[in-house]
Short mmCIF file of C-alpha atoms and ligand atoms in Angstrom, two decimals:
data_model
loop_
_atom_site.label_atom_id
_atom_site.label_comp_id
_atom_site.label_asym_id
_atom_site.label_seq_id
_atom_site.Cartn_x
_atom_site.Cartn_y
_atom_site.Cartn_z
CA MET A 131 -0.15 -0.01 0.15
CA GLU A 132 2.99 1.89 1.09
CA MET A 133 4.26 1.82 -2.36
CA ASN A 134 1.93 2.08 -4.34
CA LYS A 135 0.96 5.63 -2.39
CA GLN A 136 4.84 6.60 -3.56
CA LEU A 137 4.46 5.34 -6.78
CA TYR A 138 1.70 7.51 -7.92
CA GLN A 139 3.11 10.08 -6.34
CA ASN A 140 6.46 10.33 -8.38
CA ALA A 141 3.67 9.47 -11.52
CA ILE A 142 1.90 13.07 -10.42
CA ALA A 143 5.67 14.56 -9.90
CA GLN A 144 6.47 13.79 -13.15
CA THR A 145 2.67 14.06 -14.90
CA ASP A 146 3.06 17.12 -17.09
CA THR A 147 0.79 19.68 -16.27
CA TYR A 148 1.26 21.96 -18.57
CA LYS A 149 -2.09 22.49 -20.66
CA ARG A 150 -0.27 21.47 -24.71
CA PHE A 151 -4.00 21.80 -26.16
CA GLY A 152 -6.75 24.38 -26.71
CA LYS A 153 -9.36 24.13 -28.78
CA ILE A 154 -10.99 26.62 -31.88
CA HIS A 155 -13.64 28.63 -31.52
CA ARG A 156 -13.68 31.60 -34.10
CA VAL A 157 -11.98 31.91 -37.39
CA VAL A 158 -11.95 35.57 -39.42
CA GLY A 159 -10.03 36.22 -42.39
CA LEU A 160 -6.31 35.01 -41.76
CA MET A 161 -6.67 35.20 -38.02
CA ILE A 162 -7.95 32.12 -35.48
CA GLU A 163 -8.74 32.35 -32.05
CA SER A 164 -8.79 29.45 -29.74
CA LYS A 165 -9.01 28.75 -26.50
CA GLY A 166 -5.57 27.59 -24.73
CA PRO A 167 -2.87 26.03 -25.28
CA GLU A 168 -1.14 27.56 -23.17
CA VAL A 169 2.28 29.80 -25.30
CA SER A 170 3.65 32.75 -25.18
CA ILE A 171 4.22 34.64 -28.29
CA GLY A 172 6.34 33.54 -31.47
CA ASP A 173 5.39 30.01 -30.20
CA VAL A 174 4.25 27.39 -32.89
CA CYS A 175 1.41 25.47 -32.54
CA LEU A 176 -0.07 22.64 -34.88
CA ILE A 177 -4.04 22.01 -35.39
CA HIS A 178 -5.50 19.41 -35.56
CA THR A 179 -7.80 19.14 -38.76
CA PRO A 180 -10.82 16.95 -38.78
CA SER A 181 -9.84 14.80 -41.75
CA GLN A 182 -8.64 10.97 -41.17
CA ASN A 183 -5.00 11.34 -42.41
CA GLY A 184 -4.25 12.80 -38.84
CA LYS A 185 -3.05 16.19 -41.09
CA THR A 186 -1.82 18.54 -38.75
CA ILE A 187 -1.83 23.05 -40.39
CA LYS A 188 1.44 24.62 -38.23
CA ALA A 189 0.86 28.20 -36.74
CA GLU A 190 2.14 30.77 -34.91
CA VAL A 191 0.88 32.51 -32.31
CA VAL A 192 0.75 36.26 -32.85
CA GLY A 193 -1.10 37.86 -30.44
CA PHE A 194 -4.21 37.59 -27.41
CA ASN A 195 -7.81 38.47 -26.89
CA ASN A 196 -8.51 39.02 -23.51
CA GLU A 197 -8.02 35.05 -22.70
CA ASN A 198 -7.73 33.87 -25.99
CA VAL A 199 -5.03 32.76 -28.30
CA ILE A 200 -4.50 34.42 -31.44
CA LEU A 201 -2.98 31.83 -34.03
CA MET A 202 -1.80 32.44 -37.57
CA PRO A 203 -1.39 30.03 -39.76
CA PHE A 204 1.84 29.66 -42.19
CA LYS A 205 -0.23 28.07 -45.16
CA GLU A 206 -3.37 28.50 -46.53
CA VAL A 207 -6.30 26.87 -44.57
CA ARG A 208 -9.36 25.32 -45.26
CA GLU A 209 -9.81 22.54 -43.69
CA ILE A 210 -10.16 23.84 -39.75
CA SER A 211 -13.08 23.34 -37.70
CA PRO A 212 -15.14 25.32 -34.70
CA GLY A 213 -13.11 22.58 -31.51
CA SER A 214 -10.13 21.55 -34.29
CA LEU A 215 -7.03 20.97 -31.59
CA VAL A 216 -4.49 22.88 -31.41
CA GLU A 217 -1.20 21.25 -29.69
CA ALA A 218 1.63 23.39 -28.36
CA THR A 219 4.72 22.93 -29.43
CA GLY A 220 6.49 24.21 -26.88
CA THR A 221 8.68 26.85 -29.28
CA SER A 222 9.13 29.09 -31.85
CA LEU A 223 9.48 28.27 -35.80
CA LYS A 224 13.46 26.73 -36.30
CA VAL A 225 15.17 25.60 -39.90
CA LYS A 226 17.36 22.89 -41.34
CA VAL A 227 21.30 24.56 -41.26
CA GLY A 228 24.45 23.99 -43.16
CA MET A 229 26.60 23.36 -45.78
CA GLY A 230 24.31 21.41 -47.47
CA LEU A 231 22.19 24.30 -48.21
CA ILE A 232 24.35 25.80 -50.64
CA GLY A 233 22.68 25.63 -54.51
CA LYS A 234 19.04 24.78 -52.88
CA VAL A 235 16.26 27.56 -53.78
CA LEU A 236 13.79 27.12 -50.73
CA ASP A 237 10.68 27.77 -48.58
CA ALA A 238 10.14 30.80 -46.12
CA MET A 239 10.47 27.36 -43.57
CA GLY A 240 13.59 26.41 -45.07
CA SER A 241 12.18 22.75 -47.24
CA PRO A 242 13.24 23.36 -51.01
CA LEU A 243 11.02 24.03 -53.83
CA ASP A 244 12.34 21.38 -55.56
CA ASN A 245 10.90 18.71 -53.76
CA GLN A 246 14.14 17.27 -53.46
CA PRO A 247 15.25 16.23 -49.68
CA LEU A 248 17.83 17.97 -48.54
CA PRO A 249 21.13 16.24 -47.46
CA LYS A 250 21.70 14.57 -44.17
CA GLY A 251 23.59 16.26 -41.73
CA LEU A 252 21.57 19.33 -41.48
CA LYS A 253 20.61 20.62 -38.07
CA SER A 254 18.16 22.87 -36.29
CA TYR A 255 18.16 26.76 -36.19
CA PRO A 256 15.72 29.14 -34.06
CA THR A 257 14.74 31.80 -37.04
CA ASP A 258 13.68 34.41 -34.22
CA GLN A 259 17.58 35.49 -32.77
CA GLN A 260 18.91 38.31 -30.88
CA PRO A 261 21.59 40.66 -32.91
CA PRO A 262 24.79 40.98 -31.44
CA ASN A 263 25.91 42.49 -28.16
CA PRO A 264 26.49 45.79 -29.72
CA MET A 265 30.23 45.77 -27.61
CA SER A 266 30.95 42.51 -29.16
CA ARG A 267 30.94 43.52 -32.45
CA PRO A 268 33.99 44.13 -34.28
CA THR A 269 33.71 47.32 -35.92
CA ILE A 270 34.19 47.08 -40.12
CA LYS A 271 37.90 47.40 -41.41
CA GLU A 272 38.08 45.70 -44.26
CA PRO A 273 36.86 46.55 -47.96
CA LEU A 274 34.07 44.04 -49.95
CA GLN A 275 34.56 43.54 -53.10
CA VAL A 276 31.38 43.66 -54.18
CA GLY A 277 32.49 43.56 -58.42
CA VAL A 278 30.30 46.90 -59.19
CA LYS A 279 32.78 49.67 -60.63
CA ALA A 280 30.14 52.48 -59.41
CA ILE A 281 30.28 51.07 -56.40
CA ASP A 282 33.91 49.37 -55.53
CA SER A 283 35.42 53.13 -56.54
CA LEU A 284 32.69 55.71 -55.34
CA LEU A 285 30.44 54.56 -52.87
CA THR A 286 33.40 52.02 -50.89
CA MET A 287 31.88 48.93 -48.61
CA GLY A 288 32.95 47.33 -45.77
CA LYS A 289 32.58 43.65 -44.66
CA GLY A 290 29.97 43.79 -42.30
CA GLN A 291 27.56 46.75 -43.35
CA ARG A 292 24.69 46.88 -44.35
CA VAL A 293 22.96 48.78 -47.54
CA GLY A 294 19.47 50.12 -48.96
CA ILE A 295 19.34 50.06 -52.13
CA PHE A 296 16.65 52.13 -53.18
CA ALA A 297 14.59 52.18 -56.23
CA GLY A 298 10.87 52.00 -58.19
CA SER A 299 10.27 48.99 -60.33
CA GLY A 300 11.85 48.47 -63.54
CA VAL A 301 15.63 50.33 -62.61
CA GLY A 302 17.82 46.89 -62.62
CA LYS A 303 17.48 45.98 -58.71
CA SER A 304 17.63 42.04 -59.52
CA THR A 305 20.30 42.74 -62.39
CA LEU A 306 21.93 44.46 -59.59
CA MET A 307 21.66 41.97 -56.97
CA GLY A 308 22.85 39.29 -59.60
CA MET A 309 26.20 41.08 -60.21
CA ILE A 310 26.89 41.82 -57.11
CA ALA A 311 26.35 37.34 -55.93
CA ARG A 312 28.61 36.27 -59.08
CA ASN A 313 31.24 38.75 -58.34
CA SER A 314 31.58 39.80 -54.96
CA SER A 315 34.52 38.45 -52.91
CA ALA A 316 32.07 37.37 -50.43
CA SER A 317 31.82 33.00 -50.10
CA ILE A 318 28.74 32.83 -49.52
CA ASN A 319 25.39 34.41 -50.81
CA VAL A 320 21.99 34.40 -49.02
CA ILE A 321 19.51 35.41 -51.02
CA ALA A 322 15.58 36.38 -49.60
CA LEU A 323 13.05 36.98 -52.61
CA ILE A 324 9.53 38.75 -50.57
CA GLY A 325 6.49 39.43 -52.00
CA GLU A 326 7.72 38.73 -56.06
CA ARG A 327 5.64 37.43 -58.35
CA GLY A 328 6.44 34.13 -59.12
CA ARG A 329 7.80 34.83 -62.71
CA GLU A 330 9.97 36.80 -61.26
CA VAL A 331 11.25 34.00 -59.09
CA ARG A 332 12.12 32.41 -61.73
CA GLU A 333 13.05 34.86 -63.85
CA PHE A 334 16.00 36.05 -61.55
CA ILE A 335 17.11 32.98 -60.37
CA GLU A 336 18.18 31.73 -64.33
CA ASN A 337 18.58 34.68 -65.60
CA ASP A 338 20.27 37.43 -62.66
CA LEU A 339 21.73 35.00 -60.59
CA GLY A 340 22.66 31.88 -62.85
CA GLU A 341 23.71 28.33 -62.24
CA GLU A 342 27.50 30.22 -61.89
CA GLY A 343 25.27 32.69 -58.55
CA LEU A 344 23.18 29.84 -57.74
CA ARG A 345 26.49 27.66 -56.48
CA LYS A 346 27.45 30.05 -53.96
CA SER A 347 23.75 30.96 -52.92
CA VAL A 348 20.76 30.06 -50.75
CA VAL A 349 17.87 31.25 -52.32
CA ILE A 350 14.88 31.89 -49.74
CA VAL A 351 11.16 32.86 -51.65
CA ALA A 352 8.31 33.41 -50.69
CA THR A 353 6.22 34.97 -52.98
CA SER A 354 3.64 37.48 -53.33
CA ASP A 355 0.39 35.27 -53.38
CA GLN A 356 1.49 33.20 -49.85
CA PRO A 357 0.31 34.53 -46.61
CA ALA A 358 1.59 37.59 -44.95
CA LEU A 359 3.49 34.90 -42.20
CA MET A 360 5.02 33.03 -45.04
CA ARG A 361 6.84 36.38 -46.12
CA ILE A 362 7.95 37.43 -43.05
CA LYS A 363 9.35 34.37 -41.78
CA GLY A 364 10.93 34.42 -45.42
CA ALA A 365 13.46 37.02 -43.89
CA TYR A 366 13.61 35.49 -40.42
CA THR A 367 15.14 32.49 -41.94
CA ALA A 368 16.75 34.21 -44.39
CA THR A 369 18.48 36.02 -41.27
CA ALA A 370 19.04 33.41 -39.51
CA ILE A 371 20.68 31.07 -42.36
CA SER A 372 23.68 33.70 -43.19
CA GLU A 373 23.31 34.70 -39.13
CA TYR A 374 25.02 30.49 -39.16
CA PHE A 375 27.23 31.25 -41.40
CA ARG A 376 28.35 33.88 -40.47
CA ASP A 377 28.80 32.59 -36.95
CA MET A 378 31.47 29.75 -38.43
CA GLY A 379 33.60 32.30 -39.62
CA PHE A 380 32.10 32.86 -43.63
CA GLN A 381 31.89 36.03 -45.08
CA VAL A 382 28.25 36.03 -46.08
CA ASN A 383 26.57 38.42 -48.53
CA LEU A 384 22.56 38.99 -47.56
CA MET A 385 20.07 40.31 -50.45
CA MET A 386 16.93 40.81 -48.89
CA ASP A 387 14.35 41.78 -52.13
CA SER A 388 12.39 43.79 -50.44
CA VAL A 389 12.31 44.38 -46.98
CA THR A 390 8.87 46.81 -47.87
CA ARG A 391 7.06 44.30 -48.73
CA VAL A 392 8.28 42.24 -45.96
CA ALA A 393 7.14 45.69 -43.97
CA MET A 394 3.98 45.44 -46.28
CA ALA A 395 3.54 41.52 -44.82
CA GLN A 396 3.67 42.57 -41.06
CA ARG A 397 1.79 45.69 -41.56
CA GLU A 398 -1.55 42.44 -42.57
CA ILE A 399 -0.75 40.71 -40.16
CA GLY A 400 -0.81 43.98 -37.27
CA LEU A 401 -3.85 44.76 -38.70
CA ALA A 402 -5.77 41.21 -38.86
CA VAL A 403 -4.58 40.87 -35.08
CA GLY A 404 -5.90 44.46 -34.74
CA GLU A 405 -3.22 47.35 -34.08
CA PRO A 406 -4.23 50.70 -35.30
CA PRO A 407 -2.53 52.15 -38.63
CA THR A 408 -0.35 55.12 -37.58
CA THR A 409 2.21 56.07 -40.04
CA LYS A 410 0.45 55.75 -43.60
CA GLY A 411 -1.02 52.79 -42.94
CA TYR A 412 1.90 51.08 -41.05
CA THR A 413 0.95 49.03 -37.49
CA PRO A 414 3.89 50.47 -34.77
CA SER A 415 4.58 46.48 -35.30
CA VAL A 416 6.23 47.50 -38.14
CA PHE A 417 8.44 49.91 -36.60
CA ALA A 418 9.23 47.60 -34.29
CA ILE A 419 10.84 44.64 -35.78
CA LEU A 420 12.69 46.59 -38.27
CA PRO A 421 15.44 47.41 -36.74
CA LYS A 422 15.08 43.92 -34.55
CA LEU A 423 15.57 42.46 -37.63
CA LEU A 424 18.27 44.80 -39.89
CA GLU A 425 20.37 44.80 -36.24
CA ARG A 426 20.72 41.16 -37.26
CA THR A 427 23.37 40.90 -40.08
CA GLY A 428 26.67 42.43 -39.68
CA THR A 429 30.09 42.06 -38.33
CA SER A 430 29.86 39.32 -35.17
CA LYS A 431 32.85 38.10 -33.10
CA PHE A 432 33.18 35.10 -35.46
CA GLY A 433 32.22 36.60 -39.45
CA THR A 434 30.79 39.06 -41.03
CA VAL A 435 27.34 39.34 -42.78
CA THR A 436 27.28 42.32 -45.37
CA ALA A 437 23.36 43.11 -46.07
CA PHE A 438 21.99 44.90 -49.01
CA TYR A 439 18.05 45.26 -48.84
CA THR A 440 15.92 47.34 -51.09
CA VAL A 441 13.83 49.57 -50.64
CA LEU A 442 11.11 49.88 -53.44
CA VAL A 443 10.25 54.28 -53.33
CA ASP A 444 7.81 55.21 -55.41
CA GLY A 445 8.28 58.24 -57.82
CA ASP A 446 11.64 59.28 -55.56
CA ASP A 447 9.71 59.33 -52.35
CA MET A 448 12.64 58.79 -49.92
CA ASN A 449 10.45 59.84 -46.87
CA GLU A 450 7.89 57.32 -47.35
CA PRO A 451 8.26 55.86 -43.68
CA ILE A 452 9.26 52.55 -44.52
CA ALA A 453 12.35 54.06 -46.86
CA ASP A 454 13.00 56.71 -44.11
CA THR A 455 13.08 54.34 -41.31
CA VAL A 456 15.72 51.52 -42.70
CA ARG A 457 17.35 54.75 -44.31
CA GLY A 458 18.21 55.38 -40.20
CA ILE A 459 18.75 52.39 -40.02
CA LEU A 460 21.39 50.91 -42.06
CA ASP A 461 25.14 52.16 -42.83
CA GLY A 462 23.92 53.86 -46.01
CA HIS A 463 22.06 53.53 -49.24
CA PHE A 464 22.00 53.55 -52.95
CA VAL A 465 19.52 55.25 -55.04
CA LEU A 466 18.73 53.91 -58.45
CA ASP A 467 17.49 56.40 -60.90
CA ARG A 468 14.65 56.05 -63.05
CA LYS A 469 16.25 58.63 -65.47
CA LEU A 470 19.84 56.74 -65.71
CA ALA A 471 17.56 54.14 -66.30
CA GLU A 472 15.82 55.90 -68.68
CA GLN A 473 18.99 56.74 -70.23
CA ASN A 474 20.05 53.25 -70.37
CA GLN A 475 22.92 54.25 -68.05
CA PHE A 476 23.45 51.07 -65.77
CA PRO A 477 23.90 50.11 -63.25
CA ALA A 478 21.58 53.41 -62.45
CA ILE A 479 23.16 53.75 -59.54
CA ASN A 480 22.96 57.67 -58.88
CA VAL A 481 26.03 58.31 -56.71
CA LEU A 482 25.47 62.18 -55.54
CA ARG A 483 23.15 60.92 -53.93
CA SER A 484 24.20 57.30 -52.48
CA ILE A 485 26.30 57.14 -49.66
CA SER A 486 28.93 54.69 -48.06
CA ARG A 487 28.94 55.75 -44.40
CA VAL A 488 32.22 53.16 -43.89
CA MET A 489 33.89 54.18 -47.21
CA ASN A 490 36.30 56.65 -44.95
CA GLN A 491 37.01 53.41 -42.83
CA VAL A 492 38.00 51.22 -44.82
CA VAL A 493 40.13 52.70 -47.68
CA ASP A 494 43.31 54.36 -47.95
CA SER A 495 44.11 58.31 -48.28
CA ARG A 496 44.32 58.15 -52.41
CA HIS A 497 41.33 56.03 -52.82
CA ARG A 498 39.23 58.59 -51.27
CA GLU A 499 41.29 61.77 -52.67
CA ALA A 500 40.18 60.49 -56.14
CA ALA A 501 36.62 59.50 -55.18
CA ASP A 502 36.15 62.65 -53.31
CA ASN A 503 37.90 64.10 -56.65
CA VAL A 504 35.44 62.80 -59.24
CA ARG A 505 32.30 63.26 -56.50
CA SER A 506 32.98 67.27 -57.20
CA LEU A 507 33.62 66.59 -60.54
CA LEU A 508 30.30 64.39 -60.72
CA ALA A 509 28.66 67.40 -58.87
CA THR A 510 29.71 70.64 -60.33
CA TYR A 511 28.87 69.04 -63.98
CA GLU A 512 24.95 68.52 -62.32
CA GLU A 513 25.11 71.76 -61.40
CA ASN A 514 25.67 73.20 -64.58
CA ARG A 515 23.62 70.88 -66.67
CA GLU A 516 20.94 72.51 -68.26
CA LEU A 517 23.48 75.56 -68.57
CA ILE A 518 26.16 73.39 -70.57
CA GLN A 519 22.91 71.35 -72.47
CA ILE A 520 21.64 74.21 -74.45
CA GLY A 521 25.26 76.20 -74.66
CA ALA A 522 24.84 78.31 -73.02
CA TYR A 523 27.79 78.23 -70.57
CA LYS A 524 30.95 79.36 -72.59
CA LYS A 525 34.12 78.09 -72.59
CA GLY A 526 36.57 79.05 -70.13
CA THR A 527 34.85 80.79 -68.06
CA ASP A 528 35.18 78.78 -64.70
CA SER A 529 37.72 76.78 -64.86
CA ASN A 530 35.68 73.98 -62.21
CA ILE A 531 33.36 73.85 -64.91
CA ASP A 532 35.68 73.33 -67.49
CA ALA A 533 37.07 70.68 -66.08
CA SER A 534 33.83 68.94 -64.92
CA ILE A 535 33.03 68.97 -68.83
CA ARG A 536 36.11 67.45 -69.69
CA ALA A 537 36.57 64.49 -66.80
CA ASN A 538 32.03 63.95 -67.66
CA PRO A 539 32.11 61.24 -71.00
CA ALA A 540 34.94 58.89 -69.43
CA ILE A 541 33.53 59.31 -66.18
CA VAL A 542 29.40 57.99 -67.56
CA GLN A 543 31.38 55.43 -69.30
CA PHE A 544 33.52 54.46 -66.46
CA LEU A 545 29.93 54.23 -63.96
CA LYS A 546 28.38 52.17 -66.77
CA GLN A 547 29.01 47.77 -66.44
CA GLY A 548 27.39 45.61 -68.68
CA MET A 549 25.51 42.91 -66.61
CA TYR A 550 28.26 40.35 -67.09
CA GLU A 551 31.09 42.65 -67.57
CA GLN A 552 33.13 41.33 -64.00
CA SER A 553 35.56 44.10 -62.69
CA THR A 554 38.36 43.82 -59.53
CA TYR A 555 38.10 45.95 -56.94
CA GLU A 556 41.65 46.40 -57.82
CA GLU A 557 40.87 47.55 -61.42
CA SER A 558 37.68 49.11 -60.36
CA ILE A 559 40.33 51.80 -58.52
CA LYS A 560 43.06 51.75 -60.73
CA ARG A 561 40.49 53.68 -63.42
CA LEU A 562 39.25 56.31 -61.02
CA ALA A 563 42.46 57.54 -60.10
CA GLY A 564 42.90 58.40 -63.83
CA LEU A 565 39.23 59.70 -64.26
CA ASN A 566 40.32 62.97 -62.66
CA ASN A 567 42.17 63.94 -65.81
CA GLY A 568 39.83 63.16 -68.89
CA SER A 569 41.24 59.22 -69.37
CA ASP A 570 39.79 56.82 -68.24
CA ARG A 571 42.95 54.45 -68.58
N1 LIG B 36 23.93 46.13 -65.64
C1 LIG B 36 22.41 46.23 -66.97
N2 LIG B 36 22.92 46.71 -68.10
C2 LIG B 36 22.08 46.99 -69.50
N3 LIG B 36 21.12 46.68 -69.07
C3 LIG B 36 20.41 46.81 -68.16
C4 LIG B 36 21.40 46.80 -67.00
N4 LIG B 36 20.70 45.93 -65.71
C5 LIG B 36 19.31 46.41 -65.74
N5 LIG B 36 19.11 46.85 -67.17
C6 LIG B 36 17.93 46.71 -67.84
O1 LIG B 36 17.05 47.23 -67.24
C7 LIG B 36 16.36 46.27 -67.05
C8 LIG B 36 15.23 45.90 -65.73
O2 LIG B 36 16.01 44.94 -65.14
P1 LIG B 36 15.47 44.16 -63.53
O3 LIG B 36 16.74 44.48 -62.80
O4 LIG B 36 14.81 43.36 -64.07
O5 LIG B 36 14.52 45.57 -62.72
P2 LIG B 36 13.89 45.19 -60.97
O6 LIG B 36 14.36 44.40 -60.56
O7 LIG B 36 14.09 46.77 -61.03
O8 LIG B 36 12.65 45.83 -61.59
C9 LIG B 36 16.47 45.12 -67.29
O9 LIG B 36 15.75 43.88 -67.71
C10 LIG B 36 17.61 44.86 -68.45
O10 LIG B 36 17.30 45.41 -69.39
MG1 LIG B 37 12.91 42.75 -60.09
#
């Protein structure tokens, strides 16, 4: 008797009293409300469908309503009904990481899109991570070869820098990202395509990136037709994969196209859980997640993630709230200018409106002086462009303007770069030095 009592007491002590199951009682649009289970924000739950085969649907806890849990599914759902069971998994979303991912195209949850199984030996890694401690982050000291002349010479980037690429549609974002992926000196590219149409994704992978680029890349795709949560997760998954490689000591490029679409997906979720739209329809959580996400890249004790985030700007509105927020977080911005694209000047980087905030930290004084010089020649030409082009400027009136006119054709020629034209960092700097006297050699 005494013996049995002890057994029962042990059993009770070891029982998991944590409430693992809850029940759905309301579904509105993308939002699923359940009574229980006991969970926290960001936890993954499995919703058991009424179908016979015991199928489950993954969903994430995105909020609470009084005592109820608000969930959002990772996939579109049809098969749930009132009373469906919600099972807590007790963890947040994890993806598989490892060298075996290189060359693969994955969905937002890290599953391969070609339905081939992933290689063995990968490990699980949570997609949501804290940014490295700012005090333990090394400063950016070394230049990174991007392989695009305009950037390497006048907007030099450092390993671990984070920049925004601001552009409207059709001005050459995808082409530029493909060039960087193929030509940069980083060892691995992690490329997140968020909110694009399916056709654009294929075009990017087949034409812009190409086989050569894919060989040293991992591509994460969440197209525009996917639920908002998947589009957000695409950004987190890509960031996590780049962190994993960084912490193995690699120099990684993370390219996210576009961070605007990530913000829009977060807005969708925010509105669904009842946040108020504040700045131009964006909800407060959008401005809370952006710095957290964008601070995760950069340098760490082990390696670097150099990050490129594209930002969609309509017209030339650089003060649109997402553009403004992102520009404030990052260490530089490159503006792709529709006017240049229309003049067939590709890549259409408007050098005068762009800046790399770490350039002066990573280049030597000769490079800096040559770049400053070329910038002021370009600026003088721009200020007087109209006068010069209608022939109202008389040669000899101003020696600075004369010099800018002499140098302009060579500078414009130098800044142009064909999609498959390669240029090393050293070559670009050498040519930059020659530009000041109007030659391009
Ligand atoms: N470096 C380049 N050289 C020549 N043409 C380019 C270059 N970059 C872009 N283009 C032209 O611009 C078009 C749009 O570029 P794309 O990269 O698809 O723009 P986005 O991704 O911004 O919509 C391309 O189809 C191509 O014709
Ligand atoms: Mg594109």
